[in-house]
Tab-separated table of C-alpha atoms in Angstrom:
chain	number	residue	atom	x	y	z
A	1	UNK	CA	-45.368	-36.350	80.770
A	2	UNK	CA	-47.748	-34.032	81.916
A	3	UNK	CA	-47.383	-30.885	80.240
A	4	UNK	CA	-46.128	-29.539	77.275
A	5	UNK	CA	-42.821	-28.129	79.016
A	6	UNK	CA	-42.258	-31.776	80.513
A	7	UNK	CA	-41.326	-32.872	77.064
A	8	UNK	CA	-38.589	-30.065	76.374
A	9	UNK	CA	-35.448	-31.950	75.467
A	10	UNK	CA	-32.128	-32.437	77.440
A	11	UNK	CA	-28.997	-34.054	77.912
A	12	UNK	CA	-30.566	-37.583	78.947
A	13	UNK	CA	-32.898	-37.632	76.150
A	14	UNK	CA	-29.801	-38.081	74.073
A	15	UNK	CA	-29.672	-33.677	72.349
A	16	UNK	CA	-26.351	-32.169	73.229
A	17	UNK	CA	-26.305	-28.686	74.137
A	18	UNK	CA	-23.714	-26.743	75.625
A	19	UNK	CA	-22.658	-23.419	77.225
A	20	UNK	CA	-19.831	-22.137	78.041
A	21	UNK	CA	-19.308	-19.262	80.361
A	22	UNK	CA	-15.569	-17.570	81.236
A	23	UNK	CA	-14.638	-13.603	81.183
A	24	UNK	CA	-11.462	-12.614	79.844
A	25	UNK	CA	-8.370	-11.115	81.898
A	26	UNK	CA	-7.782	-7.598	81.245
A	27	UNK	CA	-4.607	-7.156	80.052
A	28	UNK	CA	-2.023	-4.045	81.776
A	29	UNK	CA	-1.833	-1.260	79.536
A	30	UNK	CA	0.770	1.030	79.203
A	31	UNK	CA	0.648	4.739	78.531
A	32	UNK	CA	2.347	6.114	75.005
A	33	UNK	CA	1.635	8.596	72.861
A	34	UNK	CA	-1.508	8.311	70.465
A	35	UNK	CA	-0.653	8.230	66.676
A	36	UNK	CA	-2.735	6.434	63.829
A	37	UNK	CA	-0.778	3.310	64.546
A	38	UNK	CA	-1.930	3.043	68.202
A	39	UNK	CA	-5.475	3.632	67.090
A	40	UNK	CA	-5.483	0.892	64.606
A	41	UNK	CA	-4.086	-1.689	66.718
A	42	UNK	CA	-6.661	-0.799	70.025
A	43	UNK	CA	-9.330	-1.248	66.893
A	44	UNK	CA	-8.143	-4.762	66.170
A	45	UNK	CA	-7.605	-5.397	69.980
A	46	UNK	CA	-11.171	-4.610	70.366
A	47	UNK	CA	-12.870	-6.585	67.479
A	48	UNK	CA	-10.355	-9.826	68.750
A	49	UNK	CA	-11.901	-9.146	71.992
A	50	UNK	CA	-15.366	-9.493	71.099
A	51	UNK	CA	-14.508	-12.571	68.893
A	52	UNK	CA	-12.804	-13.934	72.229
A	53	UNK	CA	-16.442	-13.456	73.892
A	54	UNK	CA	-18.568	-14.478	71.342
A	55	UNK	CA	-16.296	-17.795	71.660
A	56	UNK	CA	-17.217	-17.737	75.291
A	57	UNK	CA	-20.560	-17.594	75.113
A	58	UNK	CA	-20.673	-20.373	72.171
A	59	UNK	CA	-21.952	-23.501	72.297
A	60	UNK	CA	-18.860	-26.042	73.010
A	61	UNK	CA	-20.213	-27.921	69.794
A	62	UNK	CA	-19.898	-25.088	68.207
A	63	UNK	CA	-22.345	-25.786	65.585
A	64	UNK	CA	-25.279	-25.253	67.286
A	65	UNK	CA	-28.362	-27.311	68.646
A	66	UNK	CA	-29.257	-28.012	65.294
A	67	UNK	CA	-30.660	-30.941	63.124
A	68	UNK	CA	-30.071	-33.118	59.874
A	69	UNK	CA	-33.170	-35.089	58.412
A	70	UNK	CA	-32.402	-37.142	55.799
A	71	UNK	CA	-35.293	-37.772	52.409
A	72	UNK	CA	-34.618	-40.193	49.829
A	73	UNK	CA	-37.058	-39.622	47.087
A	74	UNK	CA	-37.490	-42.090	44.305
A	75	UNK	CA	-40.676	-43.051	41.756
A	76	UNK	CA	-40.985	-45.984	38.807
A	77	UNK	CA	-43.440	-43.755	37.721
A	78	UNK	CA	-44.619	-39.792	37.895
A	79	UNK	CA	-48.220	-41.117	39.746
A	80	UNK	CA	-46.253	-42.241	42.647
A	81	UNK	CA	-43.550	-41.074	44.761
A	82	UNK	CA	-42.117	-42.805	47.671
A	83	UNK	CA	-39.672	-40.878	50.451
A	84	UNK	CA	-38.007	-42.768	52.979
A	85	UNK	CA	-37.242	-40.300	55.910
A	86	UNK	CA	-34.311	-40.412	58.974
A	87	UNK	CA	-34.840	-38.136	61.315
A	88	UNK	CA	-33.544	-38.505	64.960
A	89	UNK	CA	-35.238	-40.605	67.358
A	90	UNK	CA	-35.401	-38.326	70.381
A	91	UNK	CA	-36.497	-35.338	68.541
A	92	UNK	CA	-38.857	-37.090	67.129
A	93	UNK	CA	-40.311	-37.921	70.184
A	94	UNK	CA	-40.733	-34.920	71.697
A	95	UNK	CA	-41.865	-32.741	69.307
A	96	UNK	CA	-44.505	-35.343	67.835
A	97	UNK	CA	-45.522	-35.739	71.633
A	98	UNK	CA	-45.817	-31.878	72.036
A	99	UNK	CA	-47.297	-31.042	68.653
A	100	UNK	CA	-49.815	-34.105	68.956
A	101	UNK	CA	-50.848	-34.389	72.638
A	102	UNK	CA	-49.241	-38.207	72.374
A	103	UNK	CA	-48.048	-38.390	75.533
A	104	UNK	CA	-47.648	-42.152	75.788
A	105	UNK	CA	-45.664	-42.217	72.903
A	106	UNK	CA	-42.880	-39.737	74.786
A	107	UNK	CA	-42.921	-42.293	77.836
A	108	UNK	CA	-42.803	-45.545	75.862
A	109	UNK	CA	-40.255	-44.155	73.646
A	110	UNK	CA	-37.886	-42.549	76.062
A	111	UNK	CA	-37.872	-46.367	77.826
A	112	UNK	CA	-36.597	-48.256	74.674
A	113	UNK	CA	-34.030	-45.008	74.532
A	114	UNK	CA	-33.073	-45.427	77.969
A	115	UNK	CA	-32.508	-49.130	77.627
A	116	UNK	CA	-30.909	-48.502	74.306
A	117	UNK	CA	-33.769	-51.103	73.086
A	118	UNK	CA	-33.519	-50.482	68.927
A	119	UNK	CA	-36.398	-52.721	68.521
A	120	UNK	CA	-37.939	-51.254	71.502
A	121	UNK	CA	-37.730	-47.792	69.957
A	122	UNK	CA	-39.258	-49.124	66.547
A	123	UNK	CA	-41.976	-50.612	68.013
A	124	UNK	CA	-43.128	-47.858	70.240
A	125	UNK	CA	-43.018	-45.166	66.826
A	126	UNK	CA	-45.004	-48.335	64.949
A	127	UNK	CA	-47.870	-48.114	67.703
A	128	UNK	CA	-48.059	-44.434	67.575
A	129	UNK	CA	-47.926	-44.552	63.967
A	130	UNK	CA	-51.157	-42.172	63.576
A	131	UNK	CA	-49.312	-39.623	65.673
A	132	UNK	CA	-46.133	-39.535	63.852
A	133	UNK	CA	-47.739	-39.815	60.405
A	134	UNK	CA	-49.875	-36.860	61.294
A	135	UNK	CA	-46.809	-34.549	62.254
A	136	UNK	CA	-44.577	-35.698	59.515
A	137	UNK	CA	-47.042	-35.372	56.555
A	138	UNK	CA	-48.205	-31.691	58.147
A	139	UNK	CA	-44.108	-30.551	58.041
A	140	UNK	CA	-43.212	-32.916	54.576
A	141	UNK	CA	-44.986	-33.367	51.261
A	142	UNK	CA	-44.686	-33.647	48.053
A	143	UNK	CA	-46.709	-32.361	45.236
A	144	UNK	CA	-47.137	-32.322	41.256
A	145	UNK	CA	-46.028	-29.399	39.468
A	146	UNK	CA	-48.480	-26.829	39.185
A	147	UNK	CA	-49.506	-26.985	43.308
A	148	UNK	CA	-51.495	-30.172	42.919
A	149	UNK	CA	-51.700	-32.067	45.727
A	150	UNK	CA	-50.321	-35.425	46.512
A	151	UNK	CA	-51.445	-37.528	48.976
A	152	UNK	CA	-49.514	-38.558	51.334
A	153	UNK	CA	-49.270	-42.604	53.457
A	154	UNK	CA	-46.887	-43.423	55.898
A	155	UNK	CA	-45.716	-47.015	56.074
A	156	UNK	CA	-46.318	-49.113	59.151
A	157	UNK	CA	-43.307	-50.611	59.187
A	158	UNK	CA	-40.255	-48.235	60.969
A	159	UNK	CA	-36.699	-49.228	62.095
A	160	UNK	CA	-34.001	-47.571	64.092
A	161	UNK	CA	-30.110	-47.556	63.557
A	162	UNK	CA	-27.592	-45.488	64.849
A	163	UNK	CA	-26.327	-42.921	62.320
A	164	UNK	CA	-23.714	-40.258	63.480
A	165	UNK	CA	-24.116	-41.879	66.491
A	166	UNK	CA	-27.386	-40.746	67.101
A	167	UNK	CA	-30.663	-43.075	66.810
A	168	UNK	CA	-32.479	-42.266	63.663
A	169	UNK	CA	-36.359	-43.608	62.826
A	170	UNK	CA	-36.287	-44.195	59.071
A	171	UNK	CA	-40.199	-44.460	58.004
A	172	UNK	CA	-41.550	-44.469	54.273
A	173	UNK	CA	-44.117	-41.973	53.056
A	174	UNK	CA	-45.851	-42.951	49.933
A	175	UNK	CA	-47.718	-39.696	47.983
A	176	UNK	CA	-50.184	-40.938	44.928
A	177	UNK	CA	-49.885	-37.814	42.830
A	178	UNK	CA	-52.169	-36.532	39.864
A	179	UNK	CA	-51.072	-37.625	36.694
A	180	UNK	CA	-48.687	-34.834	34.975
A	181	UNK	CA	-49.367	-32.505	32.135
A	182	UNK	CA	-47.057	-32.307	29.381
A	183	UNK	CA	-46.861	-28.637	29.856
A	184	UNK	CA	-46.217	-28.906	33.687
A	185	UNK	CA	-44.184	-32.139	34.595
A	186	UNK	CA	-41.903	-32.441	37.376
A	187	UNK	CA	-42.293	-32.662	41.468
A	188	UNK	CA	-42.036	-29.857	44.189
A	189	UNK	CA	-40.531	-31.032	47.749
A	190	UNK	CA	-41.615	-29.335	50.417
A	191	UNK	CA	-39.977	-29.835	54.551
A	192	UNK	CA	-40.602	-27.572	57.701
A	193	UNK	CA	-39.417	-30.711	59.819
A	194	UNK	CA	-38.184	-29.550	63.231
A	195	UNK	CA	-38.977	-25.926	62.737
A	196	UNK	CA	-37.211	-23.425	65.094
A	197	UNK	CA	-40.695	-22.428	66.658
A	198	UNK	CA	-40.972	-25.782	68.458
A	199	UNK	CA	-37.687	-24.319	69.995
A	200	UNK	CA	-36.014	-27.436	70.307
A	201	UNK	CA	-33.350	-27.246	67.876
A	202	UNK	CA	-32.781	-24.301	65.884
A	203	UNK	CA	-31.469	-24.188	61.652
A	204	UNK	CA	-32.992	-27.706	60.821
A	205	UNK	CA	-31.968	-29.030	57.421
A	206	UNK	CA	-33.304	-31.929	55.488
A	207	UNK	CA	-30.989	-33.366	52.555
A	208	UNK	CA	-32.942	-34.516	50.185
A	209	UNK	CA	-31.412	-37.146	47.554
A	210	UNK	CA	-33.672	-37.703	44.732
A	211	UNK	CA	-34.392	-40.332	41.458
A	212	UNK	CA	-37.269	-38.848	39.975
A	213	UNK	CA	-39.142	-37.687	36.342
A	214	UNK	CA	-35.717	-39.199	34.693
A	215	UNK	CA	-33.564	-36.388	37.094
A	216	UNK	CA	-30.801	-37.524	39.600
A	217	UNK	CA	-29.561	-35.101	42.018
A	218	UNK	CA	-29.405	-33.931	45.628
A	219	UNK	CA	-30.920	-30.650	47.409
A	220	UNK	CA	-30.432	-29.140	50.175
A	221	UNK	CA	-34.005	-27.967	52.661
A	222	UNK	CA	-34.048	-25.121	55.571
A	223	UNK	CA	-36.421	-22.637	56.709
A	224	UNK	CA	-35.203	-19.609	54.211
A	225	UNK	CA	-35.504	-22.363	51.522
A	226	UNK	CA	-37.979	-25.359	52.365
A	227	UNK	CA	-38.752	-25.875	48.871
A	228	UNK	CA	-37.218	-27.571	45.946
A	229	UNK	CA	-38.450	-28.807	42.055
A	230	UNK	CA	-37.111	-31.659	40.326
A	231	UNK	CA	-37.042	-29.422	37.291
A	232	UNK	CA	-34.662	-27.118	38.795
A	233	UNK	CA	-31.399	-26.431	36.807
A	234	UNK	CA	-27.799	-27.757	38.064
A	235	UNK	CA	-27.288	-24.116	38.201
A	236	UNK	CA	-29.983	-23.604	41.230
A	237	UNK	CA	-29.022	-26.458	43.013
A	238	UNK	CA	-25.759	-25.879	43.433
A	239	UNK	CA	-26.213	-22.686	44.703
A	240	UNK	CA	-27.969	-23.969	47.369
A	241	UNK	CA	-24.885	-26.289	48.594
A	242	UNK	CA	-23.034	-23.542	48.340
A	243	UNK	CA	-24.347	-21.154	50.643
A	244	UNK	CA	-24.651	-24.177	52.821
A	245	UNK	CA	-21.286	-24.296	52.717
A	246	UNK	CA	-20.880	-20.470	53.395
A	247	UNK	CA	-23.178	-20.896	56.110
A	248	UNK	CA	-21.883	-23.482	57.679
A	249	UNK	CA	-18.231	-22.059	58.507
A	250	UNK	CA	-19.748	-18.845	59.390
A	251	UNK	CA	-21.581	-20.139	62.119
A	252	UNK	CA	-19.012	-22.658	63.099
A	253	UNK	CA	-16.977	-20.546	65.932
A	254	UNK	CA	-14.391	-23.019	66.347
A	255	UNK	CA	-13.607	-23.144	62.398
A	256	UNK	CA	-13.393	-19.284	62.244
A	257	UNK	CA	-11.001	-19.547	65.781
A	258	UNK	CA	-8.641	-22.027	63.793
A	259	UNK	CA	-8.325	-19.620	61.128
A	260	UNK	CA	-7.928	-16.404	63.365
A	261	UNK	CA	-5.060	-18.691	64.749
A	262	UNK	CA	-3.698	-19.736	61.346
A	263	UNK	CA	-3.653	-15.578	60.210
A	264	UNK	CA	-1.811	-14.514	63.058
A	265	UNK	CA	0.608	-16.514	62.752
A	266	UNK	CA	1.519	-16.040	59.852
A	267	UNK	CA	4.308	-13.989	58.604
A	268	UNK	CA	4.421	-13.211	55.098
A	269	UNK	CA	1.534	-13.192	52.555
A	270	UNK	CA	3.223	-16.923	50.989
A	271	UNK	CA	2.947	-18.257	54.433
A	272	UNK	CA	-0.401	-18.160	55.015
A	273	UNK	CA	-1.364	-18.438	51.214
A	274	UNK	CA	0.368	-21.993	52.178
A	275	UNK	CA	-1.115	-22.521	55.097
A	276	UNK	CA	-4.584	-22.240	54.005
A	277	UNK	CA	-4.168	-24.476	50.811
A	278	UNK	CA	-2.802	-27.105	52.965
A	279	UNK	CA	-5.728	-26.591	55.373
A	280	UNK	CA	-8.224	-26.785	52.487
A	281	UNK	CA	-6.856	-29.847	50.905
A	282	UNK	CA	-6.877	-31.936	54.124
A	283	UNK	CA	-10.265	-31.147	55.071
A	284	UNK	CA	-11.120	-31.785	51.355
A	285	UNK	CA	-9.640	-35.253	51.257
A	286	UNK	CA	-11.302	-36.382	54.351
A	287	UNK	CA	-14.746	-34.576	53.798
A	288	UNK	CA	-15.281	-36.198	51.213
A	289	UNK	CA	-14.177	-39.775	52.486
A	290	UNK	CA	-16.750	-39.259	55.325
A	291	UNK	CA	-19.620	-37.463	53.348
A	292	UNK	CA	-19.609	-40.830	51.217
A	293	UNK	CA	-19.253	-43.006	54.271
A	294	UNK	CA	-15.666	-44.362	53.476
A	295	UNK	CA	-14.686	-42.964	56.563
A	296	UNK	CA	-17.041	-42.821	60.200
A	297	UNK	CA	-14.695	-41.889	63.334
A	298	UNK	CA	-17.013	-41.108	65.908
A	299	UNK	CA	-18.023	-37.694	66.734
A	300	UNK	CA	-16.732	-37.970	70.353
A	301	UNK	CA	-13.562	-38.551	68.783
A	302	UNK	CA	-13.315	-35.632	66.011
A	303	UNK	CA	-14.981	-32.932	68.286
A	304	UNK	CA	-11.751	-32.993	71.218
A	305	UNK	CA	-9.452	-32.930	68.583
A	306	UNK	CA	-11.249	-30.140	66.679
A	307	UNK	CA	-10.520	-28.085	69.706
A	308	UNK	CA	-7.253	-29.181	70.300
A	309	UNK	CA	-5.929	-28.423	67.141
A	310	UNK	CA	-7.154	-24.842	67.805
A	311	UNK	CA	-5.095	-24.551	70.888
A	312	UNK	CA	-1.927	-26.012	68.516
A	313	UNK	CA	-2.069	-23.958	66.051
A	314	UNK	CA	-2.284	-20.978	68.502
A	315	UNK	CA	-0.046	-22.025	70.940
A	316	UNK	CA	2.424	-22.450	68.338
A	317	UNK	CA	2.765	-18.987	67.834
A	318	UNK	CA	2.617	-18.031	71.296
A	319	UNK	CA	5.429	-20.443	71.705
A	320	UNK	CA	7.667	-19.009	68.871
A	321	UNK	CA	6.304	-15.234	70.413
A	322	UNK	CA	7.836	-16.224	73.384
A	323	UNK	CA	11.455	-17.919	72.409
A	324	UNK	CA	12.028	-14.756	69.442
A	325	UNK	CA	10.480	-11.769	71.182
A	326	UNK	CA	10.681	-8.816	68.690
A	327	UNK	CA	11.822	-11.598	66.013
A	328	UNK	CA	8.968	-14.090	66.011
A	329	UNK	CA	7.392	-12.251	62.751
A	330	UNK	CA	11.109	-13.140	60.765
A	331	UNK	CA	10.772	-15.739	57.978
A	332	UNK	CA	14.733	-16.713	57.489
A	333	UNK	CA	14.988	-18.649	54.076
A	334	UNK	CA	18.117	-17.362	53.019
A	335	UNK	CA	18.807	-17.721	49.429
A	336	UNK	CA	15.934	-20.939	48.865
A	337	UNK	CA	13.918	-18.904	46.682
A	338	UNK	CA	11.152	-16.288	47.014
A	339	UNK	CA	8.372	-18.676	47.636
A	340	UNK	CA	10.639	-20.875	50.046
A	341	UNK	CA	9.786	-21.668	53.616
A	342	UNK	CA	11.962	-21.806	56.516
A	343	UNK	CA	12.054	-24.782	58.738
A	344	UNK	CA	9.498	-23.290	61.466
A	345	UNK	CA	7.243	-23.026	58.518
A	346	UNK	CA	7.272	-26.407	57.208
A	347	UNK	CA	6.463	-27.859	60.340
A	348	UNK	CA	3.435	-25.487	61.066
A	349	UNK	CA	2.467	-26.309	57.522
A	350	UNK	CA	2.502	-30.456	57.819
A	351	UNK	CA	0.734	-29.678	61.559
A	352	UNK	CA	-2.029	-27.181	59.822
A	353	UNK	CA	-2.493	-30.399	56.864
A	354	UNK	CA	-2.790	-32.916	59.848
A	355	UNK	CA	-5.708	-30.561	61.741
A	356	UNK	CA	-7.173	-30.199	58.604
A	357	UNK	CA	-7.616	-33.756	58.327
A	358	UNK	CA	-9.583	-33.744	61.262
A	359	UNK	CA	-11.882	-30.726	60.266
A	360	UNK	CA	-12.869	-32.236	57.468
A	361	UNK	CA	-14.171	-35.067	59.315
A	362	UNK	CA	-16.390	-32.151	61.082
A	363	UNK	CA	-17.857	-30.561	58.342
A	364	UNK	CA	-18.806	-33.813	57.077
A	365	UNK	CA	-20.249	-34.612	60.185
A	366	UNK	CA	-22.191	-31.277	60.078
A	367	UNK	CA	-23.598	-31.932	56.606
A	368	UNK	CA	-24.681	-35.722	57.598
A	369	UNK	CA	-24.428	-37.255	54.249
A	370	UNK	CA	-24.102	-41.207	54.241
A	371	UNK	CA	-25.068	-41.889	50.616
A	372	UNK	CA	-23.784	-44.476	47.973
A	373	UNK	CA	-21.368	-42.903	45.707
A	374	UNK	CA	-23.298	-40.884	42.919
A	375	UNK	CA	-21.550	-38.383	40.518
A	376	UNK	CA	-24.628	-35.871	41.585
A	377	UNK	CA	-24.012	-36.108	45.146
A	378	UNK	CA	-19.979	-36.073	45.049
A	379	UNK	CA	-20.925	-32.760	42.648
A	380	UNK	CA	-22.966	-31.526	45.336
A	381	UNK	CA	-20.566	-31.978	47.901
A	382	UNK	CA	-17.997	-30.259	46.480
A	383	UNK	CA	-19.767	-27.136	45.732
A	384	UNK	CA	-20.688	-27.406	49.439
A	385	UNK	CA	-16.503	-26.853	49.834
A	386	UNK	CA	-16.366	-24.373	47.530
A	387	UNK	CA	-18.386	-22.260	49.670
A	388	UNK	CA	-16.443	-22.847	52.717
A	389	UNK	CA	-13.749	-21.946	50.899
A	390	UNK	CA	-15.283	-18.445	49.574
A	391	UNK	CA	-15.507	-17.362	52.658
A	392	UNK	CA	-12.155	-18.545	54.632
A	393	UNK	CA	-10.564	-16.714	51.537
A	394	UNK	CA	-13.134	-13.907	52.304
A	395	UNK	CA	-11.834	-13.772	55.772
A	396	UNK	CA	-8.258	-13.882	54.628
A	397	UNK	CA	-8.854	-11.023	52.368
A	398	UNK	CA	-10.289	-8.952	54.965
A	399	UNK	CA	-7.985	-9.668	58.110
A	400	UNK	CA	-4.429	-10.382	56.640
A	401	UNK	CA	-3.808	-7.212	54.788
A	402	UNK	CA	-4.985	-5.373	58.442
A	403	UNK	CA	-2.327	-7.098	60.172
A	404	UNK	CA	0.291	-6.577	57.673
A	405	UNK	CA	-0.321	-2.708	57.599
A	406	UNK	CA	-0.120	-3.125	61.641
A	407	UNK	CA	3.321	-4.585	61.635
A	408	UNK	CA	5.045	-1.992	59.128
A	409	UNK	CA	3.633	0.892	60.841
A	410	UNK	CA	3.805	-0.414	64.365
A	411	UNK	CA	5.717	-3.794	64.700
A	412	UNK	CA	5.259	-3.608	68.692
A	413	UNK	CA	1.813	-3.387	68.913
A	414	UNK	CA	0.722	-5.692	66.274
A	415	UNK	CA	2.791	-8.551	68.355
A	416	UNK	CA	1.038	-7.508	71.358
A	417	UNK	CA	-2.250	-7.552	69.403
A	418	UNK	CA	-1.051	-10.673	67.842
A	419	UNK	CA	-0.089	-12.337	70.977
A	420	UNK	CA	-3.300	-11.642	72.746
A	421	UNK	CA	-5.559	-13.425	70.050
A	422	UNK	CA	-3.953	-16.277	70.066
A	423	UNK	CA	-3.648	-16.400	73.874
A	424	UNK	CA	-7.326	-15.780	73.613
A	425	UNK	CA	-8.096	-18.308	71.145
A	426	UNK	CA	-5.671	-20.623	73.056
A	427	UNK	CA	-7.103	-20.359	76.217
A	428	UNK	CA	-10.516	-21.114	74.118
A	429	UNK	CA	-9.174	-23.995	72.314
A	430	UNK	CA	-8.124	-25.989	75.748
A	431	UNK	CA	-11.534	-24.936	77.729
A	432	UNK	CA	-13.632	-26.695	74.385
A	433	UNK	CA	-11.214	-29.951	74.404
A	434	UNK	CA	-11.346	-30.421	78.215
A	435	UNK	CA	-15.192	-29.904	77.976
A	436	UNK	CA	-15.841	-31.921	74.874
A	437	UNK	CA	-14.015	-35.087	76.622
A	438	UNK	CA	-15.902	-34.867	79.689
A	439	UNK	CA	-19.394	-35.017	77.946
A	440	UNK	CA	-17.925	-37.195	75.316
């Protein structure tokens, strides 16, 4: 490596990034008269549009080129604090190579990653060990309450597993702190690892899991908030898994595409009430499984199917659109009950609870949580749900009612409208699953 732009990351070196590119068909429109009806459903024809293209021009991940370092902080005693770090190999590399001018360390490193040489890899980070320990304790530290300074020694020893499938370097940092006033106790944790300005990942979080001043608990790092205290109340750090949560479904296209699908589809206010408590159960059982490790399918594995069941759940409607025409909107229950089903809706109801199986597995994969079980961390983790689920209710609230005003005051049009965001989010579905195998 010669340069600073030599070092840039990219496929080989192990950091996935995607784009895909595809323009949408314009549909044949037919001339009617304009009434308030018409207007409404061009205005929802538009915004699926643009959520068709900002699909397009997504990342096939979907959740970015992003990050997950991993800090487990623990102390026998408020003088010393002792961090053990993850944070993935190849990153590592190349922004400790750019930051530092350690060139050597890029080319010996990317060998042993080449070769898939684990020991390799370890021992190449352990001979650069100034380098690394001079990024790292410039981006992580930890200090005494009160803005006292602790200072900071990384361990010579470093090893290298695969976690998510990705190659992790887990090194120790040791920080002698001052010894606490009564007044003032507690420890602040700062991280700015993998900032966006090195511009090779973007939205980097650290999880921090922590056993110190006689507090347990579990926090949650990024650029808007790359600070935490171990004094902080339950209150405050559950917040912060929370908006995580919110976060992370917002800028997870292919989450917001399965429930664009799942709305549409839906006929009545029950069904999709139904459809989105089975959908939040399943990915609650098995988020949870994997967040805790119980469960690790691989991620080549849980992306495909991610997209596929996008193109299910919207070709399932598209399916029924095209056997029942003007019908495809009827729920028939007969005389079941009010809050009955009919048979079509059953069956999308067990497929939506099998999908949702699978997305669980992906927003555990997102959060990157392999801890031993801990009542602070499964707390955590569930608040982190909760705020998924604000906003997929938000996004119910806001979209459902829309299309239910469309269909009373124009049934045509909102199957038209209907029918093209799903084919839309179809089309997208297949494109992501096709492309997610081949660079699987």
């Amino acid at each position: 490596m010669t340069s600073r732009s030599t070092v840039r990351p990219d496929r080989r070196h192990g950091l996935r990034r995607t784009v895909l590119h595809r323009s949408l068909p314009h549909p044949t429109v037919h001339r009617s008269p304009v009434g308030p009806a018409r207007i409404l459903a061009g205005a929802v024809l538009l915004v699926s549009v643009a959520v068709a293209v900002i699909a397009g021009a997504a990342p096939a991940s979907a959740h970015g080129f992003s990050s997950v370092v991993h800090a487990d902080v623990s102390s026998d005693r408020p003088e010393t604090v002792r961090t053990d770090l993850a944070l993935e190999y190849d990153l590592l590399l190349v922004s400790v190579a750019t930051s530092e001018h350690d060139d050597a360390l890029h080319e010996r490193g990317q060998r042993a990653w080449d070769d898939g040489d684990f020991p390799g890899m370890a021992a190449a980070a352990e001979a650069h060990r100034e380098s690394i320990a001079a990024y790292v304790t410039d981006r992580f530290s930890v200090e005494a309450a009160g803005g006292r300074a602790c200072t900071a020694d990384v361990g010579r020893r470093m090893t290298v597993d695969l976690q998510d499938e990705v190659p992790y370097l887990h090194l120790t940092v040791d920080s002698a702190c001052p010894t606490p006033s009564g007044t003032r106790p507690g420890h602040v944790v700062r991280s700015t690892l993998f900032p966006d300005d090195e511009s090779f990942v973007r939205d980097t979080k650290t999880i921090v899991t922590y056993d110190v001043d006689d507090r347990q608990g579990s926090a949650t790092l990024d650029a808007a908030q790359p600070t935490f205290s171990t004094e902080q109340s339950a209150g405050e750090r559950f917040r912060e898994f929370f908006v995580l949560g919110a976060e992370h479904l917002l800028s997870g296209i292919d989450h917001i595409l399965f429930l664009v699908a799942l709305i549409a589809g839906s006929r009545r206010l029950r069904e999709v009430v139904y459809t989105a408590s089975a959908f939040t159960v399943a990915h609650s059982i098995t988020f949870i499984l994997a967040a805790l490790g119980v469960v690790s399918p691989p991620s080549v594995v849980v992306e495909p199917l991610i997209a596929l069941s996008i193109a299910a759940v919207a070709g399932w409607y598209l399916w029924r659109l095209w056997r029942r025409r003007s019908h495809a909107d009827d729920l028939e229950v007969g005389a079941r009950g009010r809050f009955a089903l009919d048979r079509s809706g059953w069956s999308r109801l067990a497929v939506v609870f099998a999908f949702g199986l699978i997305h669980g597995l992906g927003f555990a994969g997102a959060l990157g949580i392999h801890e031993a079980f801990s009542w602070q961390l499964l707390a955590s983790l569930l608040v982190f749900n909760v705020g998924i689920e604000a906003v997929q209710l938000g996004i119910i609230l806001v979209v459902f009612p829309v299309l239910v005003l469309l269909r009373r005051k124009a049934h045509r049009a909102a199957l038209w409208v209907t029918g093209l965001v799903t084919a839309g989010v179809f089309v997208t579905g297949l494109v992501w699953f096709v492309q997610r195998l081949v660079e699987g």
